[in-house]
mmCIF file of C-alpha atoms in Angstrom:
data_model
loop_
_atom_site.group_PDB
_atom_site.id
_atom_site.type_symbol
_atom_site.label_atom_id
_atom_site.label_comp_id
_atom_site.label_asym_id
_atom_site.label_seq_id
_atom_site.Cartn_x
_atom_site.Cartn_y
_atom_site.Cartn_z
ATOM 1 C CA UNK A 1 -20.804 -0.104 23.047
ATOM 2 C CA UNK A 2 -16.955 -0.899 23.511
ATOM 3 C CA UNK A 3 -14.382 1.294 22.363
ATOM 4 C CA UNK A 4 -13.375 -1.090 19.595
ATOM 5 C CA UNK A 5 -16.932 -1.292 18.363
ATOM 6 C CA UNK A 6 -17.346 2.610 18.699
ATOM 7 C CA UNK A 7 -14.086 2.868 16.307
ATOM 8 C CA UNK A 8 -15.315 0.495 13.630
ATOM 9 C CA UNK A 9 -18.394 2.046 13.332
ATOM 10 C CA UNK A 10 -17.167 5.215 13.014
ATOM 11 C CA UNK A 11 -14.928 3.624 10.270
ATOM 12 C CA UNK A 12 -17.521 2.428 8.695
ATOM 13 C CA UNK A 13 -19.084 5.379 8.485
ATOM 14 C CA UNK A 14 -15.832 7.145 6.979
ATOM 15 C CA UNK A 15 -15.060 4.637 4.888
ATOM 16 C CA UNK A 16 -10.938 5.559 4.021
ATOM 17 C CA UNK A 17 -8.356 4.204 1.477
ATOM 18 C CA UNK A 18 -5.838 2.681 3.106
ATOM 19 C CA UNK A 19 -2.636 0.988 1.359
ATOM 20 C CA UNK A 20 -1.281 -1.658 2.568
ATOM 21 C CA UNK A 21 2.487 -2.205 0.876
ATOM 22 C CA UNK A 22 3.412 -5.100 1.771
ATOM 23 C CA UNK A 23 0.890 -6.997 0.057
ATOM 24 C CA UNK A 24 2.589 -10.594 -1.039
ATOM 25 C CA UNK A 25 2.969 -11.068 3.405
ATOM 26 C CA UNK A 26 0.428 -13.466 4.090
ATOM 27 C CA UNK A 27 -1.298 -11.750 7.637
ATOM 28 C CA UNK A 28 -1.279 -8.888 5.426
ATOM 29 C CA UNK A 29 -3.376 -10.469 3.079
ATOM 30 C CA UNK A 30 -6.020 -12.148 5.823
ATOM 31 C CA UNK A 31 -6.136 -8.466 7.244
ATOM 32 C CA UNK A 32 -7.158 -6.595 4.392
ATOM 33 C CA UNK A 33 -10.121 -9.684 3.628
ATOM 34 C CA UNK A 34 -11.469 -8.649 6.911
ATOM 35 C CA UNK A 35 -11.263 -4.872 6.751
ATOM 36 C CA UNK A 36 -12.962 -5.188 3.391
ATOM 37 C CA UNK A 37 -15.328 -8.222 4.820
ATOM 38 C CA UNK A 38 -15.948 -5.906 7.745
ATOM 39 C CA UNK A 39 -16.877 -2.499 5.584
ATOM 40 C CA UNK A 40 -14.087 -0.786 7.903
ATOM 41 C CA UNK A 41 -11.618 0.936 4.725
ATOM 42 C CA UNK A 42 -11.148 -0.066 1.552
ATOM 43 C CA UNK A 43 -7.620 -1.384 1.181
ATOM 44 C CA UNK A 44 -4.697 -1.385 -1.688
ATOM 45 C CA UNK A 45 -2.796 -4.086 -1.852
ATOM 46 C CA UNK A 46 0.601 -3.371 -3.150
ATOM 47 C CA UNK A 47 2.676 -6.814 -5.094
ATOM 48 C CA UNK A 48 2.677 -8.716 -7.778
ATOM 49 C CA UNK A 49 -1.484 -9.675 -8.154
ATOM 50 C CA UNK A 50 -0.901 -13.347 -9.213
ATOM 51 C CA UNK A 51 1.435 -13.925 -6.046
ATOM 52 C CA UNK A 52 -1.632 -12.321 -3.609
ATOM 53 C CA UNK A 53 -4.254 -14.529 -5.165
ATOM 54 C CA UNK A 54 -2.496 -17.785 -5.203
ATOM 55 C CA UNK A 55 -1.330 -16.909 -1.276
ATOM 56 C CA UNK A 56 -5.240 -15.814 -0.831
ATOM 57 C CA UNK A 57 -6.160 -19.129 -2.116
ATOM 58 C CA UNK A 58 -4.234 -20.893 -0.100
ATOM 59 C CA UNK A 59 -5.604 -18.974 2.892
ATOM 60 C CA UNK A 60 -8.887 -19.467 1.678
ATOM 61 C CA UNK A 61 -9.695 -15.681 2.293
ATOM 62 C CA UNK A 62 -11.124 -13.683 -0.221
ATOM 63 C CA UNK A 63 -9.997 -10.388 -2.174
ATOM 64 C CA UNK A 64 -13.412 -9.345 -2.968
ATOM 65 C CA UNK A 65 -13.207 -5.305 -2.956
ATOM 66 C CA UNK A 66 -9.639 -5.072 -2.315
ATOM 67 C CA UNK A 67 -7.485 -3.477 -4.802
ATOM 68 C CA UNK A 68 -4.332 -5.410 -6.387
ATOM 69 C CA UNK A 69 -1.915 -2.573 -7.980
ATOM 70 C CA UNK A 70 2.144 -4.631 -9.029
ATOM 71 C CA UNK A 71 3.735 -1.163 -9.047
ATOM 72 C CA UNK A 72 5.725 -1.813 -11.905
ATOM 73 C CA UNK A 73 2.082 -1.889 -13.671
ATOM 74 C CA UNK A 74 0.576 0.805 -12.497
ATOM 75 C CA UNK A 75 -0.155 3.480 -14.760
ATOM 76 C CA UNK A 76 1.481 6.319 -12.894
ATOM 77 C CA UNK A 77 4.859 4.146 -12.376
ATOM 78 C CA UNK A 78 7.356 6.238 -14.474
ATOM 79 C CA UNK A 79 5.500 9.713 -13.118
ATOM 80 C CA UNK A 80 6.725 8.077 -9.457
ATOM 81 C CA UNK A 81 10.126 7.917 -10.550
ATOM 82 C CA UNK A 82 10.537 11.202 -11.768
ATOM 83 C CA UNK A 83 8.406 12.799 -9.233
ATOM 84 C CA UNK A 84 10.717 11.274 -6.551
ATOM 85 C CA UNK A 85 13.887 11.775 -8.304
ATOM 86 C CA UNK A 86 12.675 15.851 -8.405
ATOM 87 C CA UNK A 87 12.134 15.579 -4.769
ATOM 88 C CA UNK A 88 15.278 14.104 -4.042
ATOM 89 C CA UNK A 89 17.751 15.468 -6.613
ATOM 90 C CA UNK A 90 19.451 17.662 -4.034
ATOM 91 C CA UNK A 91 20.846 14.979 -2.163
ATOM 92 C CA UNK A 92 22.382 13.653 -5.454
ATOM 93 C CA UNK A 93 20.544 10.617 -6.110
ATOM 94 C CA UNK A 94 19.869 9.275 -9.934
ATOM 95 C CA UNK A 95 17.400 8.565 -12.218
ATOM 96 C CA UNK A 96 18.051 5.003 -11.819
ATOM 97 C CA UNK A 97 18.273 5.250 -7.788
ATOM 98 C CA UNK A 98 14.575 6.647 -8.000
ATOM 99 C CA UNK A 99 13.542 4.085 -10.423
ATOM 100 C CA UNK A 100 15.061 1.399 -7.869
ATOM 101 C CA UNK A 101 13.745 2.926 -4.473
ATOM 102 C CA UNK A 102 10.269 2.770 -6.690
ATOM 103 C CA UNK A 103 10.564 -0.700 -6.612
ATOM 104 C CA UNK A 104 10.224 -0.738 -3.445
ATOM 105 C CA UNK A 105 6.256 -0.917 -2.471
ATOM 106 C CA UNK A 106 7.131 1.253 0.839
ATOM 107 C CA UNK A 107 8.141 3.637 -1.109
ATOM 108 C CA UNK A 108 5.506 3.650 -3.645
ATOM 109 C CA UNK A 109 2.919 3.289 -1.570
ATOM 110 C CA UNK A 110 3.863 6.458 0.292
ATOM 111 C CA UNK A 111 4.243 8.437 -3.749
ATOM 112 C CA UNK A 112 0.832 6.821 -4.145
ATOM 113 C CA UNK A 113 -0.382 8.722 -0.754
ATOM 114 C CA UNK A 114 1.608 11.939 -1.575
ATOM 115 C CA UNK A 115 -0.468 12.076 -4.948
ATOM 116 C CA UNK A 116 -3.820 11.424 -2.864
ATOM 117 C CA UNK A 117 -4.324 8.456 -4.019
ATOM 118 C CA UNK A 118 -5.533 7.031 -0.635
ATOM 119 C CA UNK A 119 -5.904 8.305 3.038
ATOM 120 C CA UNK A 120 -3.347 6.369 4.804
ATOM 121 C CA UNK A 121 -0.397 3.851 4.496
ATOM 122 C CA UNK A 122 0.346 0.972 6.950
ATOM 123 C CA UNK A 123 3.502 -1.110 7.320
ATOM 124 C CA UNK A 124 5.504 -2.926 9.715
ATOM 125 C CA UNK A 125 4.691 -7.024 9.002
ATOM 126 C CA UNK A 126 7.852 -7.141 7.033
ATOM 127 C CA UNK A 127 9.386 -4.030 7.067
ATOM 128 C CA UNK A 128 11.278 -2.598 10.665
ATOM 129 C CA UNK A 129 9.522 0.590 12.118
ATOM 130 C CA UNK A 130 12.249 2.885 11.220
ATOM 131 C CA UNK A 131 12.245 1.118 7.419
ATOM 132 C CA UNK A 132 8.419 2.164 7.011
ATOM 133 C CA UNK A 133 9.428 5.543 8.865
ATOM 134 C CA UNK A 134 12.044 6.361 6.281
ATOM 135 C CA UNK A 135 9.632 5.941 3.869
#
């Protein structure tokens, strides 16, 4: 067995949640079909669902298993915003600045993995390395 065959089947066998926040980005979307399709994590897509499944449908990939959250839906949204604006008080931001930095699905995603909602976060396709690292 290869190397990349011995890591996806030990992924398989311990099956994580992984978010993936920049979930509107197109080989973003074609990834998490094949995780899921694969059985290697089960993956959170972060956007606005109607914009993933039209770009989906268009890539003729499907979503089957993979979660949509918009963060401005999800039911923890306003918990986020105060959560982060208690974490980050000290360096004088606002209520509003956390509600905006929120809006970003970075930085949601990574509120999402602070309150254990899944095991991991992964970035980069539109965001710079030291964007995803700041958040």
């Amino acid at each position: 067995m290869g190397v990349m065959e011995d890591i996806r089947a030990r992924a398989r066998q311990n099956k994580r949640t992984v978010i993936l926040p920049e979930g509107e980005e197109e080989r973003t979307i074609e990834a998490a079909s094949i995780i899921t399709k694969e059985k290697l994590a089960k993956i959170i897509l972060l956007g606005n669902s109607d914009t993933i499944k039209q770009k989906a449908a268009t890539l003729k990939v499907s979503l089957e298993n993979v979660t949509l959250i918009d963060q401005r839906q999800h039911p923890r949204h306003q918990e986020y915003i105060i959560q982060y604006f208690e974490l980050r008080k000290h360096k004088g931001i606002s209520l509003d600045d956390a509600a905006k930095t929120m809006a970003n699905p970075l930085y949601y995603g990574c509120m999402m993995l602070r309150n254990n909602e899944a095991d991991g976060l992964v970035g980069g396709a539109l965001n710079t390395t030291a964007e995803t690292a700041r958040a």
